[in-house]
Amino acid sequence: MDDYKFLFKVVLVGNAGVGKTCLVRRFTQGLFPPGQGATIGVDFMIKTVELENEKVKLQIWDTAGQERFRSITQSYYRSAHALILVYDISSQPTFDCLQDWLREIEEYASNKVLRVLVGNKTDREDREIPTSVGEDFANRHNMYFVETSAKEAENVERLFMVIASELMEQARSKELPRYETPALSSRSTSVGDGGCCGGRFS
Amino acid sequence: MGDEFPKEYDVIVVGTGMTESILAAAASRVGKRVLHLDSNEYYGGLWASFNFEGLQQWVGDCQKPKDETECKADPQLADGESAIKMRVLNPPTATNVKEQWHVPEAVESSGDDAKKAWSQEEVKKLYRKFNIDLAPKLLYSRGALVELLISSNIARYTEFRNVTRVVTWHEGKLTPVPCSRADVFATQNITVVEKRMLMNLLQECTEYEGNPEKLKKHENQSFLDFLKDKQLTDNLIHYVLYAIAMSTEETPCIEGMSRTQKFLLSLGRYGNTPFLWPMYGSGEIPQAFCRLCAVFGGLYHLKRGAEALIVGSDNTLKAIHSDRENLKSNYLVMGLDYAPDSFLPEESPGISRGVFLIDSSILAADKEHLTLLEFPPDESSGPVTIVEVGSLTNACPQGLYMVHMTTKQKGSAEEDLMSVAKKLMNFPGETDESKPNLVWSMFFNMKDTSTCDLGANTPTNLFLTSGPDLDLDFDFAIKQAKEIFSKMYPEDEFLPRAPDPEEIILDDDDEDKQKQPEEKASEEPQE
Ligand SMILES: Nc1nc2c(ncn2[C@@H]2O[C@H](COP(=O)(O)OP(=O)(O)OP(=O)(O)O)[C@@H](O)[C@H]2O)c(=O)[nH]1
Ligand SMILES: [Mg+2]
C-alpha cells in the first residue's frame, strides 16, 4: 500500500492568521479555502511527491487550537525533520514574534532540524515587511527563506519541494536523525524487536 | 486577542496533569467545548519531564515558601453566587527537595585513559539533552494505557522504547531475571531443573483465573508461602516474588498470581520484557492527550489559571474567574494542586523519589540497556522501583545514565532511598570499579493522592483529580478519568478512535466542513 521510500515530518508554526493552514491546503489539496475556519480533527496532512524518481511522503503538521495562545505542546516539535516558521508580510506584529518562536524551537526541536522562514501573503498590497528584511532575518538565523502566497499559489509548491529534496539529500548522506517513522501507520502491526530499537505501536 | 476568547464552555480543565489531560481529550473528542489552563509555563504539572535547566527552575519553585495569599480577583456575581478565591501562587507541592552535585565544577580533560570524568560545567552545557521525569512510569505492553493509546489513535503522538532487561538484587548483587520463555532457556543463572519448575509455575499463573476451585485453597496464603509449597528453589522464589510479581513477603497469594499474570500477558508483544518506556520521558504522555484535545478544537492557555471559582447557592460551580473575566462552564476539572484548601482531603500518604545521574550503567553490559529493577525490601528500606534509562531514550546525554527511584514515603526521600543508592553506585570518595560513579543526585517527596476521597467537599459539578501515584503504569489516572467522564457524559463514548488524516474528507464547496462522526462547525471567529 505505502510504497514510499522516504517519510518526513514537517511542522508549521507562526502567529495566528498568518496562513499556515492555507499553505498546507494549497499544497496538499491545490486549493485556497475561501472561509478558512479553525480546522477541527485534523492534525496533519499527507502528500506524496516524486523526486528523482523516488516517492517521498510528507507529513505536514499544522498547529491546532492550542496555537492561538502560544501553548503548543513541546511534544509537537519532537521528531520533526523540518520546521516552517511563517509570518504575514503585511503584518509587522507577526514578524516581531519570530524571535519568540525561534526561542521555542531552539528549546524543543532537534538541533539538526531543517528550518525555513516563510513570508506569506505576497499578493497583498499592504506589505509591511520588505523582502530584504525577511531575508536578513533568515540569514542571521541560518534558515532558508521564501516568500509565498497561498492565495495565488505562488512559491507554495516550491517551498515544500525544496524541503523534500533537501531532506532527501540529508537522509541519503545519513545526516538525518534516525527516528522511527513518527506517528503513522495506524493499522499496521509494527514495533521494534526486543533489542534496543524504538517501539511504536498502532 | 481579548475579544476572540470564548466565554462559555462545556468543560474547563485547570492543570495539565495526566488525569486532567485525558479528560480534556475525551471531552473535546466528543464535541464538547473545552478550555484547558495551566498556570505553569510547561505541560504536565507533577507529571512533567524537564531538561536540566527546566529542572533547576522547578527546584527553585519548590523552594519558594508556601504563599497563602489569595488572588485579588473581584468577579461580578449574580444573586446567590459566591466566589471562592484561589491562591496567588501554586508552587509545586514537592517537599524535602535536595539537589546535589558529586563532581567538581570543572575538570581538565585528562587525556584518553579510562572513563570520561564528568564535571558540572559539562553536564550543564548539555542541558537540552535531558528529559528528567518527576513521575517516571513504565507501560505494560498490554496495560490500560497502551490499549487506550491504540484504541483512541493517540498512539500516533507517542514513541516508546522497550525495557530491555529486568534485573533483581539477590545475595548482594545485581542479576538479570529471565522473564520470557527464550530468556528462561538462555539464562545460565539457573539450572535445567529450575528452568522446568519456572516454566510450570508461570504456566499455572496464567491459568489460575479459570480455576476458582484451585484458588480457594490459596485464599489465606501469602504468595511467598505458595511459592514455597511448590518446592521452588530460593533463587526462583526470589525471581518470581520480587522481580516478576513485584511483591513482598506479605503479598497475598491471589494478588501475587494476578501480578504475575499481568507481567506474563504483556510479554512478547513489543519486546522481550513486558514494559515500554515513553521516549522523551513520561511527561510526553499528558501532552499527547492535550494535542488530541486541541486538534478537536480544545483551547489551550498556559501561564493562566483560575483566580476564583464562582459557585451558586445550589452548590454548583457556575464559572471561573480568570484574567479578569468570568468564564462560564458546565463542569470544572481541577488538578488537586490547584484546589483551594477547603476542598482538600486530610492527610495523604507520600512518595519518595530519587533521581541519579551516573557515568555508566548500574550493571555494565555490551550495549545500552533500559532496565527495570524492583529492589527487594530489607531492614532499612521498603521495595524500591528503579528504572535506569540511557541516551537512547533521550533521557540524558550519551555517556551518562539516569536512575529513577520511587518508593512509598516513610521518612524523607533521602532517608528512604540512600541505602539502596549506596549499594548501586559510588559516592564521592568510593572507588569500587564495578559500580558507576555518581555525578548528580536529587531527592524529593510528593503526595500520593490516589487514595484520597476527592469528592467530599466540592461543588457537585467540580471534579478534583489526583497527582501521580506509586504504581508502575498509568492505570490509576485512566480509571479516574473514565469515572469522571462517565459522570459528566454518561451517554458519550470515552475516546473513540480519532480518524487518520487519510480518512478525513474536507469539503470546500461552500464552507469548510468535515465528514466525521460528529460534525462540528467551528465556533471560533476568524481573524
Ligand atoms: N491575501 C491572502 N490571504 C491569505 C493568504 N493565506 C491565508 N490568507 C488568509 O489569512 C487568514 C488566515 O489563514 P489561515 O490559514 O487560517 O491562518 P493560520 O495561520 O492557519 O491561522 P491559525 O490556524 O489561527 O493559527 C484567512 O482569512 C486566509 O484567507 C494569502 O496568501 N494571501
Ligand atoms: Mg490554522
XYZ file of C-alpha atoms in Angstrom, chain A residues 17-188:
172
model
C -3.782 34.146 10.942
C -0.516 34.151 9.013
C -1.865 31.488 6.695
C -0.344 28.227 7.900
C -3.451 26.209 7.238
C -3.946 27.838 3.850
C -0.379 26.970 2.866
C -0.885 23.360 3.838
C -4.151 23.078 1.999
C -2.853 24.830 -1.060
C -0.038 22.319 -1.236
C -1.865 19.153 -0.289
C -5.171 19.868 -1.984
C -4.375 22.541 -4.500
C -6.975 24.970 -3.246
C -7.351 28.170 -1.324
C -10.246 27.656 1.056
C -12.500 30.698 0.934
C -13.506 30.894 4.567
C -10.738 29.070 6.338
C -12.080 28.389 9.811
C -10.241 26.687 12.585
C -9.670 23.185 11.361
C -11.050 20.557 13.642
C -9.931 16.978 13.915
C -7.014 17.178 11.522
C -3.563 17.172 12.992
C -1.516 16.592 9.914
C -1.995 16.252 6.197
C -0.160 13.987 3.873
C 1.142 14.472 0.400
C 3.328 12.166 -1.561
C 5.587 13.790 -4.090
C 8.017 12.383 -6.585
C 11.604 13.498 -6.621
C 14.347 11.981 -8.747
C 12.087 9.010 -9.341
C 11.659 8.378 -5.643
C 8.383 8.628 -3.776
C 8.652 10.971 -0.826
C 5.850 11.187 1.675
C 5.479 14.448 3.508
C 3.542 14.501 6.704
C 2.677 18.128 7.302
C 1.684 19.071 10.820
C -0.363 22.184 11.327
C -0.878 23.622 14.756
C -4.250 23.235 16.354
C -6.457 25.118 18.783
C -3.646 25.363 21.251
C -1.706 27.574 18.925
C -3.823 30.683 19.431
C -2.337 31.280 22.820
C 1.116 30.022 22.063
C 0.682 26.941 24.129
C 1.917 24.349 21.700
C 2.985 21.216 23.471
C 6.693 20.606 23.298
C 5.955 17.149 22.009
C 4.645 18.791 18.837
C 8.230 19.534 17.857
C 9.541 16.093 18.645
C 10.982 14.235 15.749
C 10.227 16.956 13.209
C 12.579 16.815 10.246
C 11.761 20.288 9.011
C 10.229 23.310 10.598
C 8.439 26.062 8.724
C 8.172 29.360 10.533
C 5.548 31.564 8.926
C 4.833 35.289 9.180
C 2.499 37.565 7.262
C 4.344 40.125 5.136
C 1.510 42.577 5.694
C 1.683 42.356 9.464
C 4.621 43.655 11.447
C 3.490 42.001 14.707
C 3.665 38.538 13.135
C 7.246 39.319 12.145
C 8.126 40.694 15.574
C 7.088 37.427 17.159
C 9.606 35.407 15.152
C 12.198 35.773 17.915
C 9.855 34.139 20.417
C 9.105 31.339 18.038
C 12.777 30.741 17.455
C 13.421 30.546 21.155
C 10.765 27.898 21.489
C 12.129 25.988 18.527
C 15.652 26.045 19.929
C 14.333 24.734 23.178
C 12.328 21.816 21.918
C 13.222 20.860 18.382
C 16.210 18.782 17.442
C 19.400 20.670 16.606
C 19.516 19.230 13.177
C 16.034 20.172 12.124
C 15.838 21.961 8.785
C 14.420 25.438 9.309
C 12.624 27.544 6.751
C 11.318 31.082 7.148
C 8.241 31.880 5.084
C 6.772 35.329 4.456
C 3.227 34.622 3.302
C 0.532 36.701 1.562
C 2.724 38.319 -1.116
C -0.430 39.021 -3.079
C -1.399 41.706 -0.601
C -0.902 45.335 -1.487
C -0.269 46.498 2.054
C 3.142 44.966 2.596
C 4.858 45.970 5.822
C 7.910 43.751 5.750
C 10.235 44.262 2.766
C 11.633 41.099 1.279
C 15.165 42.076 2.239
C 14.225 42.310 5.913
C 12.857 38.786 5.896
C 15.895 37.587 4.021
C 18.220 39.199 6.538
C 16.452 37.595 9.429
C 16.664 34.201 7.783
C 20.351 34.609 7.056
C 21.125 35.633 10.568
C 19.404 32.571 11.925
C 20.645 30.116 9.431
C 17.315 29.447 7.812
C 16.109 29.045 4.273
C 13.861 31.851 3.120
C 10.982 32.083 0.710
C 8.016 34.395 0.205
C 4.716 32.820 -0.740
C 1.115 33.463 -1.477
C -1.204 30.665 -0.544
C -3.924 32.586 -2.304
C -2.156 32.903 -5.653
C -0.330 29.605 -5.303
C 2.946 31.426 -5.546
C 6.021 29.532 -4.383
C 3.970 27.111 -2.280
C 4.818 24.062 -4.325
C 8.412 25.201 -4.444
C 8.573 25.649 -0.688
C 7.648 22.069 0.008
C 9.607 20.601 -2.859
C 12.776 22.310 -1.719
C 12.225 20.926 1.747
C 11.586 17.454 0.390
C 14.693 17.416 -1.738
C 16.859 18.878 0.996
C 15.644 16.252 3.447
C 16.128 13.523 0.919
C 19.691 14.584 0.421
C 20.285 14.642 4.154
C 18.735 11.228 4.503
C 20.948 9.856 1.790
C 24.031 11.241 3.392
C 22.695 9.862 6.679
C 22.804 13.180 8.437
C 19.191 12.919 9.303
C 18.405 11.927 12.831
C 17.196 8.372 12.556
C 13.805 8.402 14.170
C 11.305 5.691 13.942
C 8.756 6.985 11.479
C 6.672 9.350 13.509
C 3.052 8.773 14.143
C 1.981 6.858 11.080
C 0.585 3.530 10.043
C -2.379 3.416 12.302
C -3.304 -0.085 11.291
C -0.151 -1.936 10.529
